[in-house]
Amino acid sequence: MEPKIDWLPILLRCKENVLAHIGPLVKSQNGPQPDLGTGAGGDKTQLADVVAEKAIVEVLLGEGISFTLVSEESGVKEYGEKPALCYVTVDPIDGTTNLVRGLPFFCSSVAISYNALLSEVHTAMVSDLLHGDTYTAERGKGAFCDGKQISPTRTPSLDDAVVGIDLNTYKATAVMQQLSELIQETKYTRHFGANALELCYVAAGLTDAFVDIRGKLRTTDVAAAMLILKEAGGTLSTPQGQLVEAPLDPKQTVKFVASGNPQIHALILRLLTRK
Ligand code: IPD
Ligand code: CA
């Protein structure tokens, strides 16, 4: 039997290594950039994405771990002699546009699982690289920010709610139609531009819900944050109220509603499905 890996300290070391490498790139990229092609997830690759992924892989290899990397940047890659032993699903930088423009909201996301399925993630980390807040979770053990247990809000209605809504899409006409009642009923809407971190904000009670029904967000972006939300006690489903399940794959996308509690979740789903 393979020795059990204590993942959390390793994930924290990944974060430290990312920070050490991307520090000099923050804010310095808002200008002409080298053409690094397109990542496995389909977006233009930026230097910070490449550097952050390399920093994460470097730590894992340094630990002598065999793994299959599922990354938004370099796709699916096998490392070590027994790569099927575990899957490391990574979005090296979520919020790349923010990072390169000097907008202070981006993170690194790493999720560990024994199989390439969203529901199989057992350990997760999302780190807010600029503010230094690191969210972690292990299945069945709760969710934490810098070691302090987090929990979502109990806000039952939209009257005073802060709800994140991702409207970043060229298909805005269709998406807006489905979202219009929710937007109309919500006191404060937000979108900061790094959805993994925005899910952690729901988990930690900074916001009350986060909605992304574009069908554009990849499982690599949210694999870690979804475990953190669930472990914090939040509610997560598809816009139709089903379990959010999908293969961990850089091309696989998901639609979801994430809420602090079942009451506000049901309310949001009702407003979405009335259309
Ligand atoms: C992006 C962010 C953004 C969302 C985009 C994602 P990336 O991630 O999460 O908020 O609107 O759809 O692609 O590309 O910076 O990793
Ligand atoms: Ca990314």
mmCIF file of C-alpha atoms and ligand atoms in Angstrom:
data_model
loop_
_atom_site.group_PDB
_atom_site.id
_atom_site.type_symbol
_atom_site.label_atom_id
_atom_site.label_comp_id
_atom_site.label_asym_id
_atom_site.label_seq_id
_atom_site.Cartn_x
_atom_site.Cartn_y
_atom_site.Cartn_z
ATOM 1 C CA MET A 1 0.000 0.000 0.000
ATOM 2 C CA GLU A 2 1.212 3.511 -0.855
ATOM 3 C CA PRO A 3 2.103 5.756 2.096
ATOM 4 C CA LYS A 4 -0.636 8.284 2.872
ATOM 5 C CA ILE A 5 0.359 11.781 1.847
ATOM 6 C CA ASP A 6 -0.236 14.690 4.223
ATOM 7 C CA TRP A 7 -1.382 17.083 1.496
ATOM 8 C CA LEU A 8 -2.131 20.310 3.317
ATOM 9 C CA PRO A 9 1.462 21.242 4.233
ATOM 10 C CA ILE A 10 2.482 20.414 0.658
ATOM 11 C CA LEU A 11 -0.231 22.667 -0.773
ATOM 12 C CA LEU A 12 0.931 25.474 1.492
ATOM 13 C CA ARG A 13 4.458 25.007 0.193
ATOM 14 C CA CYS A 14 3.071 25.187 -3.376
ATOM 15 C CA LYS A 15 1.494 28.524 -2.500
ATOM 16 C CA GLU A 16 4.757 29.849 -1.017
ATOM 17 C CA ASN A 17 6.633 28.848 -4.147
ATOM 18 C CA VAL A 18 4.041 30.491 -6.417
ATOM 19 C CA LEU A 19 4.317 33.676 -4.366
ATOM 20 C CA ALA A 20 8.092 33.641 -4.559
ATOM 21 C CA HIS A 21 7.956 33.360 -8.340
ATOM 22 C CA ILE A 22 5.080 35.587 -9.350
ATOM 23 C CA GLY A 23 5.851 38.477 -6.981
ATOM 24 C CA PRO A 24 7.946 40.321 -9.561
ATOM 25 C CA LEU A 25 5.269 39.863 -12.249
ATOM 26 C CA VAL A 26 2.363 41.456 -10.398
ATOM 27 C CA LYS A 27 1.477 44.768 -12.058
ATOM 28 C CA SER A 28 4.481 44.573 -14.373
ATOM 29 C CA GLN A 29 2.592 42.815 -17.122
ATOM 30 C CA ASN A 30 0.136 45.469 -18.215
ATOM 31 C CA GLY A 31 1.849 46.089 -21.518
ATOM 32 C CA PRO A 32 3.037 44.200 -24.610
ATOM 33 C CA GLN A 33 3.539 40.531 -23.735
ATOM 34 C CA PRO A 34 5.338 37.639 -25.434
ATOM 35 C CA ASP A 35 3.018 35.308 -27.361
ATOM 36 C CA LEU A 36 2.919 32.173 -25.199
ATOM 37 C CA GLY A 37 0.049 30.573 -27.117
ATOM 38 C CA THR A 38 -3.202 29.275 -25.673
ATOM 39 C CA GLY A 39 -3.601 27.204 -22.506
ATOM 40 C CA ALA A 40 -5.415 23.845 -22.352
ATOM 41 C CA GLY A 41 -8.505 25.662 -21.080
ATOM 42 C CA GLY A 42 -8.622 27.772 -24.248
ATOM 43 C CA ASP A 43 -7.450 31.171 -22.916
ATOM 44 C CA LYS A 44 -4.360 33.113 -23.960
ATOM 45 C CA THR A 45 -1.456 32.054 -21.749
ATOM 46 C CA GLN A 46 0.261 34.764 -19.721
ATOM 47 C CA LEU A 47 3.727 34.549 -18.208
ATOM 48 C CA ALA A 48 2.277 34.489 -14.670
ATOM 49 C CA ASP A 49 0.214 31.371 -15.526
ATOM 50 C CA VAL A 50 3.288 29.501 -16.749
ATOM 51 C CA VAL A 51 5.466 30.604 -13.845
ATOM 52 C CA ALA A 52 2.821 29.712 -11.239
ATOM 53 C CA GLU A 53 2.206 26.254 -12.719
ATOM 54 C CA LYS A 54 5.929 25.559 -12.806
ATOM 55 C CA ALA A 55 6.227 26.612 -9.155
ATOM 56 C CA ILE A 56 3.470 24.166 -8.114
ATOM 57 C CA VAL A 57 4.893 21.254 -10.112
ATOM 58 C CA GLU A 58 8.369 21.972 -8.747
ATOM 59 C CA VAL A 59 7.166 21.517 -5.158
ATOM 60 C CA LEU A 60 5.279 18.293 -5.935
ATOM 61 C CA LEU A 61 8.257 16.787 -7.740
ATOM 62 C CA GLY A 62 10.509 17.906 -4.890
ATOM 63 C CA GLU A 63 8.283 15.857 -2.549
ATOM 64 C CA GLY A 64 8.799 12.813 -4.794
ATOM 65 C CA ILE A 65 5.082 12.514 -5.531
ATOM 66 C CA SER A 66 3.718 10.677 -8.581
ATOM 67 C CA PHE A 67 0.655 12.447 -9.944
ATOM 68 C CA THR A 68 -1.471 13.357 -12.923
ATOM 69 C CA LEU A 69 -1.597 17.103 -13.363
ATOM 70 C CA VAL A 70 -4.881 18.502 -14.681
ATOM 71 C CA SER A 71 -4.082 22.112 -15.376
ATOM 72 C CA GLU A 72 -5.802 24.976 -17.094
ATOM 73 C CA GLU A 73 -2.464 25.807 -18.687
ATOM 74 C CA SER A 74 -0.587 22.702 -19.782
ATOM 75 C CA GLY A 75 -3.547 20.302 -19.795
ATOM 76 C CA VAL A 76 -3.247 16.725 -18.546
ATOM 77 C CA LYS A 77 0.321 15.574 -17.843
ATOM 78 C CA GLU A 78 1.695 12.592 -15.975
ATOM 79 C CA TYR A 79 4.584 12.843 -13.529
ATOM 80 C CA GLY A 80 6.488 10.098 -11.713
ATOM 81 C CA GLU A 81 6.218 6.321 -11.923
ATOM 82 C CA LYS A 82 2.628 5.925 -10.738
ATOM 83 C CA PRO A 83 0.749 8.965 -12.058
ATOM 84 C CA ALA A 84 -2.642 7.277 -11.610
ATOM 85 C CA LEU A 85 -2.174 7.370 -7.830
ATOM 86 C CA CYS A 86 -3.556 10.888 -7.581
ATOM 87 C CA TYR A 87 -4.875 13.813 -9.577
ATOM 88 C CA VAL A 88 -3.705 17.347 -8.917
ATOM 89 C CA THR A 89 -6.167 19.779 -10.491
ATOM 90 C CA VAL A 90 -4.720 23.215 -10.804
ATOM 91 C CA ASP A 91 -5.619 26.661 -11.929
ATOM 92 C CA PRO A 92 -2.171 28.210 -11.399
ATOM 93 C CA ILE A 93 -3.631 31.726 -11.543
ATOM 94 C CA ASP A 94 -7.368 32.326 -11.397
ATOM 95 C CA GLY A 95 -7.957 35.966 -12.235
ATOM 96 C CA THR A 96 -5.079 36.297 -14.666
ATOM 97 C CA THR A 97 -6.578 39.392 -16.293
ATOM 98 C CA ASN A 98 -6.687 41.066 -12.890
ATOM 99 C CA LEU A 99 -3.088 40.120 -12.138
ATOM 100 C CA VAL A 100 -1.662 41.423 -15.401
ATOM 101 C CA ARG A 101 -3.577 44.695 -15.099
ATOM 102 C CA GLY A 102 -2.662 45.260 -11.470
ATOM 103 C CA LEU A 103 -6.196 44.653 -10.219
ATOM 104 C CA PRO A 104 -5.826 43.246 -6.704
ATOM 105 C CA PHE A 105 -7.917 40.060 -6.939
ATOM 106 C CA PHE A 106 -6.393 36.770 -8.082
ATOM 107 C CA CYS A 107 -5.514 33.420 -6.577
ATOM 108 C CA SER A 108 -3.950 30.008 -7.059
ATOM 109 C CA SER A 109 -6.136 26.951 -6.832
ATOM 110 C CA VAL A 110 -5.047 23.352 -6.214
ATOM 111 C CA ALA A 111 -7.340 20.336 -5.650
ATOM 112 C CA ILE A 112 -6.305 16.758 -4.861
ATOM 113 C CA SER A 113 -8.337 13.655 -5.719
ATOM 114 C CA TYR A 114 -7.868 9.940 -6.307
ATOM 115 C CA ASN A 115 -10.040 10.073 -9.444
ATOM 116 C CA ALA A 116 -10.610 12.735 -12.078
ATOM 117 C CA LEU A 117 -14.065 13.739 -10.829
ATOM 118 C CA LEU A 118 -15.191 16.949 -9.166
ATOM 119 C CA SER A 119 -16.931 15.074 -6.329
ATOM 120 C CA GLU A 120 -13.776 13.078 -5.598
ATOM 121 C CA VAL A 121 -11.692 16.067 -4.491
ATOM 122 C CA HIS A 122 -10.589 15.386 -0.912
ATOM 123 C CA THR A 123 -8.122 18.185 -0.186
ATOM 124 C CA ALA A 124 -8.161 21.728 -1.502
ATOM 125 C CA MET A 125 -6.421 25.069 -1.302
ATOM 126 C CA VAL A 126 -7.268 28.451 -2.778
ATOM 127 C CA SER A 127 -4.818 31.193 -1.945
ATOM 128 C CA ASP A 128 -5.469 34.902 -2.352
ATOM 129 C CA LEU A 129 -1.946 35.709 -3.433
ATOM 130 C CA LEU A 130 -2.049 39.434 -2.873
ATOM 131 C CA HIS A 131 -3.852 39.698 0.444
ATOM 132 C CA GLY A 132 -2.291 36.520 1.811
ATOM 133 C CA ASP A 133 -5.523 34.733 2.801
ATOM 134 C CA THR A 134 -5.301 30.993 2.217
ATOM 135 C CA TYR A 135 -8.474 28.895 2.213
ATOM 136 C CA THR A 136 -8.134 25.149 2.773
ATOM 137 C CA ALA A 137 -10.361 22.130 3.257
ATOM 138 C CA GLU A 138 -10.136 18.400 3.724
ATOM 139 C CA ARG A 139 -13.219 16.284 3.152
ATOM 140 C CA GLY A 140 -15.158 15.799 6.378
ATOM 141 C CA LYS A 141 -12.957 18.180 8.381
ATOM 142 C CA GLY A 142 -14.427 21.642 7.693
ATOM 143 C CA ALA A 143 -12.956 24.617 5.875
ATOM 144 C CA PHE A 144 -10.422 27.142 7.103
ATOM 145 C CA CYS A 145 -8.871 30.478 6.247
ATOM 146 C CA ASP A 146 -5.314 30.687 7.527
ATOM 147 C CA GLY A 147 -6.100 27.945 10.011
ATOM 148 C CA LYS A 148 -9.286 29.582 11.357
ATOM 149 C CA GLN A 149 -12.544 27.706 10.710
ATOM 150 C CA ILE A 150 -14.897 29.514 8.326
ATOM 151 C CA SER A 151 -18.646 29.362 7.815
ATOM 152 C CA PRO A 152 -21.062 31.059 5.417
ATOM 153 C CA THR A 153 -23.832 33.550 6.164
ATOM 154 C CA ARG A 154 -27.350 32.695 7.280
ATOM 155 C CA THR A 155 -28.892 35.576 5.330
ATOM 156 C CA PRO A 156 -32.197 34.045 4.166
ATOM 157 C CA SER A 157 -33.338 36.740 1.741
ATOM 158 C CA LEU A 158 -31.925 38.943 -0.988
ATOM 159 C CA ASP A 159 -32.935 42.181 0.761
ATOM 160 C CA ASP A 160 -29.500 42.737 2.282
ATOM 161 C CA ALA A 161 -27.566 40.139 0.338
ATOM 162 C CA VAL A 162 -24.294 40.521 -1.539
ATOM 163 C CA VAL A 163 -24.458 38.184 -4.519
ATOM 164 C CA GLY A 164 -21.642 37.579 -6.970
ATOM 165 C CA ILE A 165 -22.851 37.109 -10.540
ATOM 166 C CA ASP A 166 -20.479 36.368 -13.384
ATOM 167 C CA LEU A 167 -21.675 38.226 -16.482
ATOM 168 C CA ASN A 168 -18.402 37.836 -18.331
ATOM 169 C CA THR A 169 -19.650 36.359 -21.607
ATOM 170 C CA TYR A 170 -20.295 37.221 -25.225
ATOM 171 C CA LYS A 171 -23.628 35.384 -24.866
ATOM 172 C CA ALA A 172 -24.924 38.045 -22.499
ATOM 173 C CA THR A 173 -28.355 38.308 -24.130
ATOM 174 C CA ALA A 174 -29.330 34.736 -23.258
ATOM 175 C CA VAL A 175 -27.641 34.735 -19.852
ATOM 176 C CA MET A 176 -29.064 38.128 -18.860
ATOM 177 C CA GLN A 177 -32.567 36.953 -19.624
ATOM 178 C CA GLN A 178 -32.185 34.114 -17.143
ATOM 179 C CA LEU A 179 -30.542 36.351 -14.553
ATOM 180 C CA SER A 180 -32.741 39.421 -14.847
ATOM 181 C CA GLU A 181 -35.104 38.638 -11.942
ATOM 182 C CA LEU A 182 -32.218 37.715 -9.651
ATOM 183 C CA ILE A 183 -30.422 40.973 -10.446
ATOM 184 C CA GLN A 184 -33.621 42.924 -9.921
ATOM 185 C CA GLU A 185 -34.258 41.346 -6.506
ATOM 186 C CA THR A 186 -30.656 41.530 -5.221
ATOM 187 C CA LYS A 187 -29.569 44.442 -3.073
ATOM 188 C CA TYR A 188 -25.845 44.282 -3.955
ATOM 189 C CA THR A 189 -24.415 42.470 -6.981
ATOM 190 C CA ARG A 190 -20.667 41.944 -7.464
ATOM 191 C CA HIS A 191 -18.125 40.301 -9.718
ATOM 192 C CA PHE A 192 -14.457 40.541 -8.802
ATOM 193 C CA GLY A 193 -12.927 38.397 -11.579
ATOM 194 C CA ALA A 194 -11.501 35.264 -9.949
ATOM 195 C CA ASN A 195 -14.298 32.783 -9.444
ATOM 196 C CA ALA A 196 -12.380 30.361 -7.209
ATOM 197 C CA LEU A 197 -11.794 33.149 -4.716
ATOM 198 C CA GLU A 198 -15.367 34.357 -5.078
ATOM 199 C CA LEU A 199 -16.589 30.896 -4.046
ATOM 200 C CA CYS A 200 -14.303 31.096 -1.008
ATOM 201 C CA TYR A 201 -15.882 34.463 -0.181
ATOM 202 C CA VAL A 202 -19.251 32.692 0.009
ATOM 203 C CA ALA A 203 -17.672 29.941 2.133
ATOM 204 C CA ALA A 204 -16.273 32.520 4.559
ATOM 205 C CA GLY A 205 -19.439 34.632 4.714
ATOM 206 C CA LEU A 206 -17.984 37.677 2.970
ATOM 207 C CA THR A 207 -20.695 37.354 0.330
ATOM 208 C CA ASP A 208 -24.000 35.475 0.462
ATOM 209 C CA ALA A 209 -23.964 33.698 -2.892
ATOM 210 C CA PHE A 210 -22.155 33.364 -6.191
ATOM 211 C CA VAL A 211 -23.843 32.482 -9.475
ATOM 212 C CA ASP A 212 -22.162 31.401 -12.698
ATOM 213 C CA ILE A 213 -24.614 30.039 -15.261
ATOM 214 C CA ARG A 214 -22.615 30.990 -18.371
ATOM 215 C CA GLY A 215 -21.469 27.435 -19.107
ATOM 216 C CA LYS A 216 -17.985 28.830 -19.557
ATOM 217 C CA LEU A 217 -16.221 28.173 -16.265
ATOM 218 C CA ARG A 218 -13.900 25.186 -16.271
ATOM 219 C CA THR A 219 -13.712 22.504 -13.590
ATOM 220 C CA THR A 220 -10.033 23.405 -13.169
ATOM 221 C CA ASP A 221 -11.122 26.857 -11.882
ATOM 222 C CA VAL A 222 -13.497 25.574 -9.232
ATOM 223 C CA ALA A 223 -12.405 22.063 -8.179
ATOM 224 C CA ALA A 224 -10.711 23.299 -4.998
ATOM 225 C CA ALA A 225 -13.154 26.080 -4.150
ATOM 226 C CA MET A 226 -16.196 23.803 -4.395
ATOM 227 C CA LEU A 227 -14.812 21.488 -1.697
ATOM 228 C CA ILE A 228 -14.008 24.534 0.457
ATOM 229 C CA LEU A 229 -17.582 25.828 0.063
ATOM 230 C CA LYS A 230 -19.134 22.440 0.882
ATOM 231 C CA GLU A 231 -16.867 21.881 3.880
ATOM 232 C CA ALA A 232 -17.691 25.356 5.192
ATOM 233 C CA GLY A 233 -21.376 24.352 5.162
ATOM 234 C CA GLY A 234 -22.461 26.214 2.024
ATOM 235 C CA THR A 235 -25.003 24.986 -0.515
ATOM 236 C CA LEU A 236 -24.036 24.169 -4.088
ATOM 237 C CA SER A 237 -26.086 22.965 -7.055
ATOM 238 C CA THR A 238 -26.645 23.375 -10.760
ATOM 239 C CA PRO A 239 -29.149 26.125 -11.693
ATOM 240 C CA GLN A 240 -31.749 23.297 -11.816
ATOM 241 C CA GLY A 241 -30.958 22.164 -8.283
ATOM 242 C CA GLN A 242 -28.952 19.090 -9.248
ATOM 243 C CA LEU A 243 -25.605 17.915 -7.889
ATOM 244 C CA VAL A 244 -22.692 19.684 -9.595
ATOM 245 C CA GLU A 245 -20.640 16.804 -10.982
ATOM 246 C CA ALA A 246 -18.221 16.699 -13.903
ATOM 247 C CA PRO A 247 -14.923 15.197 -14.984
ATOM 248 C CA LEU A 248 -11.819 17.088 -13.924
ATOM 249 C CA ASP A 249 -10.641 18.207 -17.327
ATOM 250 C CA PRO A 250 -9.334 21.577 -18.530
ATOM 251 C CA LYS A 251 -12.019 21.695 -21.213
ATOM 252 C CA GLN A 252 -14.933 20.618 -19.021
ATOM 253 C CA THR A 253 -17.211 23.463 -17.983
ATOM 254 C CA VAL A 254 -19.858 23.757 -15.246
ATOM 255 C CA LYS A 255 -22.829 25.971 -14.398
ATOM 256 C CA PHE A 256 -23.639 26.461 -10.733
ATOM 257 C CA VAL A 257 -25.237 28.397 -7.924
ATOM 258 C CA ALA A 258 -23.275 28.563 -4.653
ATOM 259 C CA SER A 259 -24.963 29.956 -1.566
ATOM 260 C CA GLY A 260 -24.336 30.488 2.101
ATOM 261 C CA ASN A 261 -27.432 28.569 3.181
ATOM 262 C CA PRO A 262 -30.360 26.527 1.811
ATOM 263 C CA GLN A 263 -32.923 29.360 2.215
ATOM 264 C CA ILE A 264 -31.217 31.911 -0.009
ATOM 265 C CA HIS A 265 -30.207 29.097 -2.369
ATOM 266 C CA ALA A 266 -33.821 28.034 -2.918
ATOM 267 C CA LEU A 267 -34.791 31.657 -3.482
ATOM 268 C CA ILE A 268 -32.079 32.150 -6.112
ATOM 269 C CA LEU A 269 -32.982 28.916 -7.905
ATOM 270 C CA ARG A 270 -36.631 29.985 -8.017
ATOM 271 C CA LEU A 271 -35.705 33.309 -9.591
ATOM 272 C CA LEU A 272 -33.514 31.591 -12.169
ATOM 273 C CA THR A 273 -35.991 28.946 -13.167
ATOM 274 C CA ARG A 274 -39.001 31.251 -13.474
ATOM 275 C CA LYS A 275 -37.724 32.117 -16.999
HETATM 276 C C1 IPD B 1 -11.347 33.507 -15.051
HETATM 277 C C2 IPD B 1 -11.947 34.102 -13.792
HETATM 278 C C3 IPD B 1 -13.086 35.029 -14.185
HETATM 279 C C4 IPD B 1 -14.151 34.316 -15.006
HETATM 280 C C5 IPD B 1 -13.519 33.660 -16.231
HETATM 281 C C6 IPD B 1 -12.392 32.733 -15.812
HETATM 282 P P1 IPD B 1 -8.826 32.739 -15.349
HETATM 283 O O1 IPD B 1 -10.335 32.607 -14.728
HETATM 284 O O2 IPD B 1 -12.386 33.116 -12.895
HETATM 285 O O3 IPD B 1 -13.694 35.570 -13.046
HETATM 286 O O4 IPD B 1 -15.115 35.234 -15.440
HETATM 287 O O5 IPD B 1 -14.509 32.908 -16.930
HETATM 288 O O6 IPD B 1 -11.814 32.179 -16.976
HETATM 289 O O7 IPD B 1 -8.980 32.657 -16.833
HETATM 290 O O8 IPD B 1 -8.293 34.038 -14.896
HETATM 291 O O9 IPD B 1 -8.173 31.563 -14.751
HETATM 292 CA CA CA B 2 -6.226 30.538 -14.991
#
